[in-house]
CSV table of N, CA and C in Angstrom, one decimal:
chain,number,residue,atom,x,y,z
B,4,UNK,N,8.4,166.2,-95.1
B,4,UNK,CA,9.2,165.0,-95.4
B,4,UNK,C,10.7,165.4,-95.3
B,5,UNK,N,11.5,164.4,-95.0
B,5,UNK,CA,12.9,164.6,-94.8
B,5,UNK,C,13.7,163.9,-95.8
B,6,UNK,N,15.0,164.3,-96.0
B,6,UNK,CA,16.0,163.7,-96.8
B,6,UNK,C,17.0,163.0,-95.8
B,7,UNK,N,17.4,161.8,-96.2
B,7,UNK,CA,18.4,161.1,-95.3
B,7,UNK,C,19.5,160.6,-96.2
B,8,UNK,N,20.7,160.8,-95.6
B,8,UNK,CA,21.9,160.3,-96.3
B,8,UNK,C,22.2,158.9,-95.9
B,9,UNK,N,22.5,158.0,-96.8
B,9,UNK,CA,22.9,156.6,-96.5
B,9,UNK,C,24.4,156.4,-96.6
B,10,UNK,N,25.0,156.0,-95.6
B,10,UNK,CA,26.5,155.8,-95.6
B,10,UNK,C,26.9,154.3,-95.3
B,11,UNK,N,26.0,153.5,-94.9
B,11,UNK,CA,26.3,152.1,-94.7
B,11,UNK,C,25.1,151.2,-95.0
B,12,UNK,N,25.4,149.9,-95.2
B,12,UNK,CA,24.4,148.9,-95.5
B,12,UNK,C,24.7,147.6,-94.7
B,13,UNK,N,23.7,146.8,-94.5
B,13,UNK,CA,23.9,145.4,-94.0
B,13,UNK,C,23.3,144.5,-95.1
B,14,UNK,N,24.1,143.6,-95.6
B,14,UNK,CA,23.6,142.7,-96.7
B,14,UNK,C,22.7,141.6,-96.1
B,15,UNK,N,21.8,141.0,-96.9
B,15,UNK,CA,20.9,140.0,-96.5
B,15,UNK,C,21.4,138.6,-96.8
B,16,UNK,N,22.6,138.3,-96.4
B,16,UNK,CA,23.2,137.0,-96.6
B,16,UNK,C,23.5,136.7,-98.0
B,17,UNK,N,23.4,135.4,-98.3
B,17,UNK,CA,23.8,134.9,-99.7
B,17,UNK,C,22.6,134.7,-100.6
B,18,UNK,N,21.5,135.4,-100.4
B,18,UNK,CA,20.4,135.1,-101.4
B,18,UNK,C,20.8,135.6,-102.8
B,19,UNK,N,20.2,135.1,-103.8
B,19,UNK,CA,20.6,135.3,-105.2
B,19,UNK,C,20.4,136.8,-105.6
B,20,UNK,N,19.4,137.4,-105.1
B,20,UNK,CA,19.1,138.8,-105.5
B,20,UNK,C,19.9,139.8,-104.8
B,21,UNK,N,20.7,139.4,-103.8
B,21,UNK,CA,21.6,140.3,-103.1
B,21,UNK,C,20.9,141.5,-102.4
B,22,UNK,N,19.7,141.2,-102.0
B,22,UNK,CA,18.9,142.3,-101.3
B,22,UNK,C,19.6,142.8,-100.1
B,23,UNK,N,19.6,144.1,-99.9
B,23,UNK,CA,20.2,144.7,-98.7
B,23,UNK,C,19.1,144.6,-97.6
B,24,UNK,N,19.5,144.3,-96.4
B,24,UNK,CA,18.6,144.0,-95.3
B,24,UNK,C,18.4,145.3,-94.5
B,25,UNK,N,19.4,146.1,-94.3
B,25,UNK,CA,19.3,147.3,-93.5
B,25,UNK,C,20.3,148.4,-94.0
B,26,UNK,N,19.9,149.6,-93.8
B,26,UNK,CA,20.8,150.7,-94.2
B,26,UNK,C,20.6,151.9,-93.2
B,27,UNK,N,21.6,152.7,-93.2
B,27,UNK,CA,21.6,153.9,-92.3
B,27,UNK,C,22.6,154.9,-92.6
B,28,UNK,N,22.7,155.9,-91.7
B,28,UNK,CA,23.7,157.0,-92.0
B,28,UNK,C,23.7,158.0,-90.8
B,29,UNK,N,24.4,159.1,-91.0
B,29,UNK,CA,24.5,160.1,-90.0
B,29,UNK,C,23.1,160.7,-89.6
B,30,UNK,N,22.9,160.8,-88.4
B,30,UNK,CA,21.7,161.5,-87.9
B,30,UNK,C,20.4,160.6,-87.8
B,31,UNK,N,20.6,159.4,-88.2
B,31,UNK,CA,19.5,158.4,-88.1
B,31,UNK,C,20.1,157.0,-87.8
B,32,UNK,N,19.4,156.2,-87.0
B,32,UNK,CA,19.9,154.9,-86.6
B,32,UNK,C,19.8,153.8,-87.6
B,33,UNK,N,19.2,154.1,-88.8
B,33,UNK,CA,19.0,153.1,-89.8
B,33,UNK,C,17.7,152.5,-89.7
B,34,UNK,N,17.4,151.7,-90.7
B,34,UNK,CA,16.1,151.0,-90.8
B,34,UNK,C,16.2,149.8,-91.6
B,35,UNK,N,15.3,148.9,-91.5
B,35,UNK,CA,15.2,147.7,-92.3
B,35,UNK,C,14.9,148.1,-93.7
B,36,UNK,N,15.1,147.3,-94.7
B,36,UNK,CA,14.8,147.6,-96.0
B,36,UNK,C,13.3,147.9,-96.2
B,37,UNK,N,12.4,147.1,-95.5
B,37,UNK,CA,11.0,147.3,-95.5
B,37,UNK,C,10.6,148.7,-95.0
B,38,UNK,N,11.3,149.1,-93.9
B,38,UNK,CA,11.0,150.4,-93.3
B,38,UNK,C,11.3,151.5,-94.2
B,39,UNK,N,12.5,151.4,-94.8
B,39,UNK,CA,13.0,152.4,-95.8
B,39,UNK,C,12.1,152.5,-97.0
B,40,UNK,N,11.7,151.4,-97.5
B,40,UNK,CA,10.8,151.3,-98.6
B,40,UNK,C,9.5,152.1,-98.3
B,41,UNK,N,8.9,151.8,-97.1
B,41,UNK,CA,7.7,152.4,-96.6
B,41,UNK,C,7.9,153.9,-96.5
B,42,UNK,N,9.1,154.3,-95.9
B,42,UNK,CA,9.4,155.8,-95.8
B,42,UNK,C,9.4,156.4,-97.1
B,43,UNK,N,10.1,155.8,-98.1
B,43,UNK,CA,10.1,156.4,-99.5
B,43,UNK,C,8.7,156.5,-100.0
B,44,UNK,N,7.9,155.5,-99.9
B,44,UNK,CA,6.5,155.6,-100.4
B,44,UNK,C,5.7,156.7,-99.7
B,45,UNK,N,6.1,157.0,-98.5
B,45,UNK,CA,5.3,158.1,-97.8
B,45,UNK,C,5.9,159.4,-98.0
B,46,UNK,N,6.9,159.5,-98.9
B,46,UNK,CA,7.4,160.9,-99.3
B,46,UNK,C,8.8,161.2,-98.8
B,47,UNK,N,9.4,160.4,-97.9
B,47,UNK,CA,10.8,160.7,-97.5
B,47,UNK,C,11.8,160.4,-98.7
B,48,UNK,N,12.9,161.0,-98.7
B,48,UNK,CA,13.9,160.8,-99.8
B,48,UNK,C,15.2,160.3,-99.1
B,49,UNK,N,15.9,159.4,-99.8
B,49,UNK,CA,17.2,158.9,-99.4
B,49,UNK,C,18.2,159.1,-100.5
B,50,UNK,N,19.4,159.4,-100.1
B,50,UNK,CA,20.5,159.5,-101.1
B,50,UNK,C,21.8,159.0,-100.5
B,51,UNK,N,22.7,158.8,-101.4
B,51,UNK,CA,24.1,158.4,-101.0
B,51,UNK,C,25.1,159.1,-102.0
B,52,UNK,N,26.3,159.0,-101.6
B,52,UNK,CA,27.4,159.6,-102.4
B,52,UNK,C,28.5,158.5,-102.5
B,53,UNK,N,28.8,158.2,-103.7
B,53,UNK,CA,29.9,157.3,-104.0
B,53,UNK,C,30.8,157.9,-105.0
B,54,UNK,N,32.1,157.9,-104.8
B,54,UNK,CA,33.1,158.5,-105.6
B,54,UNK,C,32.8,160.0,-105.9
B,55,UNK,N,32.3,160.7,-104.8
B,55,UNK,CA,32.0,162.1,-104.8
B,55,UNK,C,30.8,162.4,-105.7
B,56,UNK,N,30.0,161.5,-106.0
B,56,UNK,CA,28.8,161.7,-106.8
B,56,UNK,C,27.6,161.3,-106.0
B,57,UNK,N,26.7,162.3,-105.8
B,57,UNK,CA,25.5,162.0,-105.0
B,57,UNK,C,24.3,161.6,-105.9
B,58,UNK,N,23.6,160.5,-105.5
B,58,UNK,CA,22.5,160.0,-106.2
B,58,UNK,C,21.4,159.7,-105.3
B,59,UNK,N,20.1,159.8,-105.8
B,59,UNK,CA,18.9,159.4,-105.1
B,59,UNK,C,18.8,157.9,-105.1
B,60,UNK,N,18.1,157.4,-104.0
B,60,UNK,CA,17.8,156.0,-103.9
B,60,UNK,C,16.3,155.8,-104.3
B,61,UNK,N,16.1,154.7,-105.0
B,61,UNK,CA,14.7,154.4,-105.5
B,61,UNK,C,14.4,153.0,-105.2
B,62,UNK,N,13.1,152.7,-105.2
B,62,UNK,CA,12.5,151.4,-105.1
B,62,UNK,C,12.5,150.7,-106.4
B,63,UNK,N,13.1,149.5,-106.5
B,63,UNK,CA,13.0,148.7,-107.7
B,63,UNK,C,12.4,147.4,-107.4
B,64,UNK,N,12.0,146.6,-108.5
B,64,UNK,CA,11.5,145.3,-108.3
B,64,UNK,C,12.3,144.3,-109.0
B,65,UNK,N,12.8,143.3,-108.3
B,65,UNK,CA,13.7,142.3,-108.9
B,65,UNK,C,12.8,141.5,-110.0
B,66,UNK,N,13.4,141.3,-111.2
B,66,UNK,CA,12.6,140.7,-112.3
B,66,UNK,C,12.3,139.2,-112.0
B,67,UNK,N,13.2,138.5,-111.3
B,67,UNK,CA,13.0,137.1,-111.1
B,67,UNK,C,12.2,136.8,-109.8
B,68,UNK,N,12.6,137.4,-108.7
B,68,UNK,CA,12.0,137.1,-107.4
B,68,UNK,C,10.7,137.9,-107.2
B,69,UNK,N,10.6,139.1,-107.8
B,69,UNK,CA,9.5,140.0,-107.6
B,69,UNK,C,9.5,140.8,-106.3
B,70,UNK,N,10.7,140.6,-105.6
B,70,UNK,CA,10.8,141.4,-104.3
B,70,UNK,C,11.2,142.8,-104.6
B,71,UNK,N,10.7,143.7,-103.8
B,71,UNK,CA,11.2,145.1,-103.8
B,71,UNK,C,12.6,145.2,-103.2
B,72,UNK,N,13.4,146.1,-103.8
B,72,UNK,CA,14.7,146.3,-103.3
B,72,UNK,C,15.1,147.8,-103.5
B,73,UNK,N,16.1,148.3,-103.0
B,73,UNK,CA,16.6,149.7,-103.2
B,73,UNK,C,17.8,149.7,-104.1
B,74,UNK,N,17.8,150.7,-104.9
B,74,UNK,CA,19.0,150.9,-105.8
B,74,UNK,C,19.1,152.4,-106.1
B,75,UNK,N,20.2,152.8,-106.5
B,75,UNK,CA,20.4,154.2,-106.8
B,75,UNK,C,19.9,154.5,-108.2
B,76,UNK,N,19.4,155.7,-108.4
B,76,UNK,CA,19.0,156.1,-109.7
B,76,UNK,C,20.2,156.0,-110.7
B,77,UNK,N,19.9,155.8,-111.9
B,77,UNK,CA,21.0,155.7,-112.9
B,77,UNK,C,22.0,156.9,-112.9
B,78,UNK,N,23.2,156.6,-112.9
B,78,UNK,CA,24.3,157.6,-113.0
B,78,UNK,C,25.4,157.1,-113.9
B,79,UNK,N,26.6,157.6,-113.8
B,79,UNK,CA,27.7,157.1,-114.6
B,79,UNK,C,28.3,155.8,-114.2
B,80,UNK,N,27.8,155.3,-113.1
B,80,UNK,CA,28.3,154.0,-112.6
B,80,UNK,C,27.3,152.9,-112.9
B,81,UNK,N,27.7,151.8,-113.6
B,81,UNK,CA,26.7,150.8,-114.0
B,81,UNK,C,26.1,150.0,-112.8
B,82,UNK,N,26.8,149.8,-111.8
B,82,UNK,CA,26.3,149.0,-110.7
B,82,UNK,C,25.5,149.8,-109.7
B,83,UNK,N,24.7,149.2,-108.8
B,83,UNK,CA,24.0,149.8,-107.8
B,83,UNK,C,25.0,150.4,-106.8
B,84,UNK,N,25.0,151.7,-106.6
B,84,UNK,CA,26.0,152.3,-105.7
B,84,UNK,C,25.9,151.9,-104.3
B,85,UNK,N,24.7,151.5,-103.9
B,85,UNK,CA,24.5,151.1,-102.5
B,85,UNK,C,25.4,149.9,-102.2
B,86,UNK,N,25.6,149.0,-103.1
B,86,UNK,CA,26.4,147.8,-102.9
B,86,UNK,C,27.9,148.1,-102.7
B,87,UNK,N,28.3,149.3,-103.0
B,87,UNK,CA,29.7,149.7,-102.8
B,87,UNK,C,29.9,150.4,-101.4
B,88,UNK,N,28.8,150.6,-100.6
B,88,UNK,CA,29.0,151.2,-99.3
B,88,UNK,C,29.5,150.2,-98.3
B,89,UNK,N,30.1,150.7,-97.2
B,89,UNK,CA,30.7,149.8,-96.2
B,89,UNK,C,29.5,149.1,-95.5
B,90,UNK,N,29.9,147.9,-94.9
B,90,UNK,CA,29.0,147.2,-94.1
B,90,UNK,C,28.6,148.0,-92.8
B,91,UNK,N,27.5,147.6,-92.2
B,91,UNK,CA,26.9,148.3,-91.0
B,91,UNK,C,28.0,148.3,-89.9
B,92,UNK,N,28.2,149.5,-89.3
B,92,UNK,CA,29.2,149.6,-88.2
B,92,UNK,C,28.6,148.9,-87.0
B,93,UNK,N,29.4,148.2,-86.3
B,93,UNK,CA,28.9,147.5,-85.1
B,93,UNK,C,29.8,147.7,-83.9
């Protein structure tokens, strides 16, 4: 299994749960949220670094919609660190 660094995201429009649609980083072209969730479930690991702090990315379930989404493991920043990453380069 491999570890992948996430350095950018693509947001899923204006839906209320602010689900990320796609993410990627150096050395890999990125993947849809569903692909990355499947990769995590199969044993791959994803991480990101915000404000020089590296954190693992985990699958979470939105309490209202029931949809799976990705968020960083708890750290000293209260918000999901993924949401502070820049938008997908195009």
